[in-house]
Coordinates of C-alpha atoms in Angstrom, one line a residue:
M1 CA 89.5 -20.3 -25.8
R2 CA 85.8 -20.8 -26.0
I3 CA 83.7 -23.7 -24.7
H4 CA 80.0 -24.0 -25.5
L5 CA 77.7 -25.7 -23.1
T6 CA 74.0 -26.6 -23.8
D7 CA 71.4 -27.4 -21.1
T8 CA 74.1 -27.1 -18.4
T9 CA 74.4 -26.2 -14.8
A10 CA 76.5 -23.8 -12.7
S11 CA 78.7 -26.7 -11.5
R12 CA 79.5 -27.7 -15.1
I13 CA 80.2 -24.1 -16.0
N14 CA 82.7 -23.8 -13.1
K15 CA 84.4 -27.0 -14.2
A16 CA 84.6 -25.7 -17.7
L17 CA 86.3 -22.5 -16.4
V18 CA 88.9 -24.6 -14.5
R19 CA 89.5 -26.8 -17.6
A20 CA 89.9 -23.8 -19.9
R21 CA 92.4 -22.1 -17.6
R22 CA 94.5 -25.2 -17.3
A23 CA 94.4 -25.6 -21.1
I24 CA 95.9 -22.2 -21.6
G25 CA 98.1 -22.2 -18.5
S26 CA 96.3 -19.3 -16.9
P27 CA 95.2 -19.7 -13.3
A28 CA 92.5 -17.3 -11.9
V29 CA 95.0 -15.2 -10.0
G30 CA 94.8 -11.4 -10.4
V31 CA 91.0 -11.4 -11.0
V32 CA 89.8 -8.7 -8.7
L33 CA 86.0 -8.7 -9.0
T34 CA 82.9 -10.3 -10.6
M35 CA 81.0 -8.1 -13.0
V36 CA 77.4 -9.3 -13.8
I37 CA 75.8 -7.8 -16.9
V38 CA 72.1 -8.1 -17.2
T39 CA 70.9 -7.4 -20.7
D40 CA 69.0 -8.6 -23.7
E41 CA 70.3 -10.5 -26.8
E42 CA 70.5 -7.3 -28.8
N43 CA 72.9 -5.5 -26.5
A44 CA 74.8 -8.5 -25.1
H45 CA 77.7 -8.3 -27.6
D46 CA 78.4 -4.6 -27.2
S47 CA 78.1 -4.8 -23.4
L48 CA 80.4 -7.7 -23.2
K49 CA 82.9 -6.0 -25.4
A50 CA 82.9 -2.9 -23.3
A51 CA 83.3 -5.0 -20.1
E52 CA 86.2 -6.9 -21.7
Q53 CA 87.9 -3.6 -22.6
A54 CA 87.4 -2.3 -19.0
S55 CA 88.9 -5.6 -17.7
Q56 CA 92.3 -4.5 -19.2
E57 CA 92.4 -2.2 -16.2
H58 CA 90.3 -4.3 -13.8
P59 CA 90.7 -8.0 -14.4
S60 CA 87.3 -9.5 -13.9
R61 CA 85.1 -12.5 -14.1
I62 CA 82.3 -11.3 -16.4
L63 CA 79.0 -13.0 -16.3
V64 CA 76.5 -11.9 -19.0
V65 CA 72.9 -12.8 -18.1
V66 CA 70.5 -12.9 -21.1
K67 CA 67.0 -13.9 -20.0
R68 CA 64.6 -15.7 -22.4
P69 CA 61.4 -16.3 -20.6
D70 CA 58.2 -17.8 -22.1
R71 CA 56.8 -15.5 -24.7
T72 CA 53.5 -17.1 -25.3
P73 CA 51.0 -18.3 -22.7
H74 CA 50.1 -21.5 -24.6
R75 CA 53.7 -22.6 -25.5
R76 CA 56.0 -23.4 -22.7
T77 CA 59.7 -23.0 -23.3
D78 CA 62.0 -25.7 -21.9
S79 CA 63.7 -24.5 -18.7
R80 CA 67.5 -24.7 -19.4
I81 CA 70.8 -22.8 -19.2
D82 CA 73.0 -22.5 -22.2
A83 CA 76.5 -21.1 -21.6
E84 CA 79.5 -19.9 -23.6
V85 CA 82.8 -19.9 -21.5
R86 CA 85.6 -17.6 -22.7
V87 CA 89.1 -17.6 -21.2
G88 CA 92.3 -16.0 -22.4
S89 CA 92.4 -13.6 -25.4
D90 CA 88.7 -14.2 -26.0
A91 CA 87.9 -12.6 -22.6
G92 CA 90.0 -9.5 -22.2
S93 CA 92.2 -9.7 -19.1
G94 CA 90.0 -12.1 -17.2
E95 CA 87.3 -14.6 -18.0
A96 CA 83.8 -14.4 -19.3
V97 CA 80.6 -16.5 -19.3
L98 CA 77.7 -15.7 -21.5
L99 CA 74.6 -17.2 -19.8
R100 CA 71.3 -17.7 -21.7
L101 CA 68.5 -18.5 -19.4
H102 CA 65.5 -20.1 -21.0
G103 CA 62.0 -20.6 -19.6
E104 CA 61.3 -20.7 -15.9
V105 CA 65.0 -20.5 -14.9
S106 CA 65.1 -17.0 -16.3
G107 CA 63.1 -15.9 -13.2
H108 CA 65.8 -17.3 -10.9
A109 CA 68.9 -15.7 -12.4
D110 CA 70.4 -15.0 -8.9
S111 CA 70.4 -18.8 -8.1
V112 CA 72.3 -19.4 -11.4
V113 CA 74.8 -16.6 -10.8
L114 CA 75.5 -17.1 -7.1
P115 CA 77.7 -20.2 -7.5
L116 CA 79.7 -18.5 -10.3
L117 CA 80.7 -15.5 -8.2
L118 CA 84.4 -15.3 -7.2
P119 CA 84.8 -15.9 -3.5
D120 CA 85.8 -13.0 -1.3
A121 CA 85.7 -10.6 -4.2
P122 CA 83.4 -7.5 -4.9
V123 CA 80.4 -7.9 -7.1
V124 CA 79.3 -5.2 -9.6
V125 CA 76.0 -5.5 -11.5
W126 CA 75.4 -3.4 -14.6
W127 CA 72.2 -3.0 -16.5
P128 CA 73.2 -1.5 -19.9
V129 CA 69.6 -0.8 -21.0
D130 CA 66.5 -1.7 -18.9
A131 CA 67.2 -1.6 -15.2
P132 CA 64.8 -2.7 -12.5
A133 CA 62.7 0.0 -10.7
T134 CA 64.7 -0.5 -7.5
P135 CA 68.2 -1.9 -8.3
A136 CA 69.1 -2.6 -4.7
W137 CA 66.0 -4.8 -4.3
D138 CA 66.5 -6.8 -7.4
P139 CA 67.7 -10.3 -6.7
L140 CA 70.9 -9.8 -8.7
G141 CA 71.4 -6.3 -7.4
A142 CA 71.2 -7.5 -3.9
L143 CA 74.4 -9.5 -4.5
A144 CA 76.4 -6.5 -5.5
Q145 CA 78.4 -3.8 -3.8
R146 CA 78.0 -1.6 -6.9
R147 CA 74.9 -1.3 -9.1
I148 CA 75.3 0.6 -12.4
T149 CA 72.4 1.8 -14.6
D150 CA 72.4 4.1 -17.6
A151 CA 69.5 6.6 -17.9
Y152 CA 70.8 7.8 -21.3
A153 CA 70.0 4.4 -22.8
V154 CA 66.3 4.4 -22.0
E155 CA 63.4 5.9 -24.0
R156 CA 62.5 8.4 -21.3
P157 CA 65.7 9.3 -19.4
L158 CA 64.3 12.1 -17.2
R159 CA 61.5 9.8 -15.9
Q160 CA 64.2 7.2 -15.1
L161 CA 66.2 9.8 -13.1
A162 CA 63.0 10.7 -11.2
A163 CA 62.5 7.0 -10.3
R164 CA 66.1 6.8 -9.2
V165 CA 65.5 9.5 -6.6
A166 CA 63.0 7.4 -4.8
S167 CA 64.9 4.1 -5.2
Y168 CA 68.4 5.2 -4.4
A169 CA 70.5 3.1 -2.1
P170 CA 74.2 3.3 -1.3
G171 CA 76.1 1.6 -4.0
D172 CA 73.8 2.8 -6.8
T173 CA 75.3 4.9 -9.6
D174 CA 74.5 5.8 -13.2
L175 CA 76.6 6.3 -16.3
A176 CA 74.9 9.6 -16.9
W177 CA 76.7 10.8 -13.8
T178 CA 80.0 9.1 -14.8
R179 CA 80.0 11.1 -18.1
L180 CA 80.2 14.3 -16.1
T181 CA 83.5 13.6 -14.4
P182 CA 85.7 15.6 -16.9
W183 CA 83.2 18.4 -16.8
R184 CA 83.1 18.6 -13.0
S185 CA 86.9 18.4 -12.8
M186 CA 87.3 21.2 -15.3
L187 CA 84.7 23.5 -13.7
A188 CA 86.0 22.9 -10.2
A189 CA 89.5 23.8 -11.4
A190 CA 88.2 26.9 -13.1
L191 CA 86.4 28.1 -10.0
D192 CA 89.6 27.7 -8.0
Q193 CA 91.4 30.0 -10.5
A194 CA 88.6 32.6 -10.8
R195 CA 88.0 32.9 -7.0
A196 CA 84.6 34.6 -7.6
R197 CA 81.2 33.9 -6.2
V198 CA 78.8 32.2 -8.7
T199 CA 75.4 33.8 -8.9
S200 CA 73.7 31.4 -11.4
A201 CA 74.5 28.7 -14.0
V202 CA 73.5 27.9 -17.5
I203 CA 73.7 24.4 -19.0
E204 CA 73.4 23.9 -22.8
S205 CA 72.6 20.4 -24.0
E206 CA 70.4 18.3 -26.2
A207 CA 66.8 17.9 -24.9
D208 CA 66.1 15.5 -22.1
N209 CA 69.8 14.8 -21.4
P210 CA 70.1 13.1 -18.0
S211 CA 73.7 14.2 -17.5
A212 CA 72.6 17.8 -17.8
E213 CA 70.0 17.2 -15.2
L214 CA 72.5 15.7 -12.8
L215 CA 75.0 18.5 -13.5
A216 CA 72.2 21.0 -12.6
G217 CA 71.6 19.0 -9.4
W218 CA 75.4 19.2 -8.6
F219 CA 75.4 23.0 -9.0
A220 CA 72.3 23.3 -6.9
D221 CA 73.8 21.1 -4.1
R222 CA 77.3 22.6 -4.1
L223 CA 76.9 26.2 -5.3
R224 CA 73.3 26.8 -4.1
V225 CA 72.5 28.8 -7.3
P226 CA 69.6 28.7 -9.8
V227 CA 70.3 26.8 -13.0
E228 CA 69.0 27.6 -16.4
R229 CA 68.8 25.0 -19.2
V230 CA 69.2 25.8 -22.9
V231 CA 68.3 23.2 -25.5
T232 CA 70.8 22.7 -28.3
A233 CA 71.3 20.2 -31.1
G234 CA 74.0 18.4 -29.0
P235 CA 75.7 16.0 -28.9
V236 CA 75.1 15.6 -25.1
I237 CA 76.3 18.7 -23.1
T238 CA 77.7 21.4 -25.4
A239 CA 78.4 24.3 -23.0
V240 CA 78.3 25.4 -19.4
R241 CA 78.3 29.0 -18.2
L242 CA 78.8 30.0 -14.6
R243 CA 77.9 33.6 -14.0
T244 CA 80.0 35.5 -11.5
E245 CA 80.3 39.0 -10.3
H246 CA 83.5 39.4 -12.4
G247 CA 82.1 37.8 -15.6
D248 CA 81.2 34.4 -17.0
I249 CA 83.2 31.2 -16.6
V250 CA 82.5 29.3 -19.8
V251 CA 83.3 25.8 -21.0
D252 CA 82.2 25.4 -24.6
R253 CA 82.3 22.1 -26.6
P254 CA 79.9 22.3 -29.5
E255 CA 81.4 19.2 -31.1
G256 CA 84.6 17.1 -31.3
A257 CA 87.0 16.3 -28.6
V258 CA 88.3 19.8 -27.8
A259 CA 86.6 22.4 -25.6
S260 CA 87.4 26.0 -24.9
L261 CA 87.7 27.4 -21.4
S262 CA 87.1 31.1 -20.7
I263 CA 87.8 32.6 -17.3
P264 CA 87.4 36.4 -16.6
G265 CA 90.8 38.2 -16.8
Q266 CA 92.5 35.2 -18.5
P267 CA 93.1 34.2 -22.1
T268 CA 90.8 31.5 -23.6
R269 CA 92.5 28.1 -23.7
A270 CA 91.7 24.8 -25.5
L271 CA 91.3 21.7 -23.4
A272 CA 90.7 18.0 -24.2
L273 CA 87.1 17.0 -23.4
K274 CA 86.1 14.1 -25.5
V275 CA 82.9 12.0 -25.4
R276 CA 84.1 8.9 -23.7
T277 CA 83.3 5.3 -24.7
T278 CA 81.2 3.0 -22.6
A279 CA 84.3 0.9 -21.8
E280 CA 86.0 4.0 -20.4
L281 CA 83.0 4.8 -18.3
I282 CA 82.8 1.3 -16.8
A283 CA 86.5 1.3 -16.1
E284 CA 86.1 4.5 -14.1
E285 CA 83.2 3.1 -12.1
L286 CA 85.2 0.0 -11.2
R287 CA 88.0 2.2 -9.6
R288 CA 85.9 2.8 -6.6
L289 CA 83.2 0.6 -5.1
D290 CA 82.2 2.7 -2.1
P291 CA 78.9 4.7 -2.1
D292 CA 79.1 7.8 -4.4
E293 CA 77.7 10.5 -2.0
A294 CA 78.2 13.2 -4.6
Y295 CA 75.9 11.4 -7.1
A296 CA 73.3 10.8 -4.4
A297 CA 73.3 14.5 -3.5
A298 CA 73.1 15.6 -7.1
L299 CA 70.2 13.2 -7.7
R300 CA 68.2 14.5 -4.8
A301 CA 68.9 18.2 -5.2
E302 CA 66.0 20.5 -5.9
V303 CA 67.0 22.6 -8.9
K304 CA 65.6 26.1 -9.1
A305 CA 65.4 28.0 -12.3
P306 CA 66.7 31.6 -12.4
P307 CA 64.1 34.3 -11.6
A308 CA 62.2 35.7 -14.5
A309 CA 63.4 39.1 -15.8
P310 CA 61.7 42.0 -13.9
A311 CA 58.9 43.8 -15.7
P312 CA 59.9 47.1 -17.3
T313 CA 59.3 50.1 -15.1
G314 CA 59.3 52.7 -17.8
P315 CA 56.4 53.8 -19.9
S316 CA 54.5 51.1 -22.0
S317 CA 54.9 50.9 -25.7
H318 CA 51.4 52.4 -26.0
E319 CA 52.3 55.4 -23.8
Q320 CA 55.6 55.8 -25.8
R321 CA 53.6 56.0 -29.1
R322 CA 51.0 58.4 -27.5
N323 CA 53.7 60.7 -26.2
A324 CA 55.7 60.7 -29.4

């Protein structure tokens, strides 16, 4: 069921939600959190769709905030709130409200959202594209227990990660880190089997991949080893190599959903390692709302490159030719 409201208020939106639930015979029981999505018009549809799919696992009230401030200095946009209320099959397993904030009210999104939050329930704020410089200090971010950004979705992802180091606060996370969960699980299991000391690591990925940078930080923090990066055509991370005294542990996924795992002294095996959808990443983040200390450590770790190869100690090529 969908209800469209023009030039409305938070009170009318709440009444519309109650009216819609009664109409379909669906009380707001079982909704476990409020998810606030702050995005632009271009990305609103895909972001809402991903959140609705994630709500199959985590029933939520989804609030999509689309800001439309004044664009020209000489033409003032009327300050108003337009809303689209979705309940039932049109809103996944919960309920959704698409808020379009026009004019001056776009600068006070927190005042619009606050009355629409579920009482006594966690709040998660997700910026699919352009996140504030300091998410925890943002008026909407300050309402949340969990703040989700995505460095992969911006034009300069590595610069975004560098900014996150300075602005990090408990509760912050990034989907570039969430994408690493299968890789980290597989590599940790491989190390348990190999039982060998890692001396260095190599990460192969497309250029400027934020997940590769965070994985390098994780290695630096947990293994205390230098990390080398190799640029490939992608997509995303294509291979990881952990060098040990007994040989290399290698996870290789050049393309597709299947990776090969090689451990010294064991046969190579094939394992599932697909590139997950945004909905799957959001669903994972909603499973735990406590501070992600591993992400914080990987974000702040100082990654060292492996030492350069030593200069040759034998005769130079000129001496070799002269002595020939």
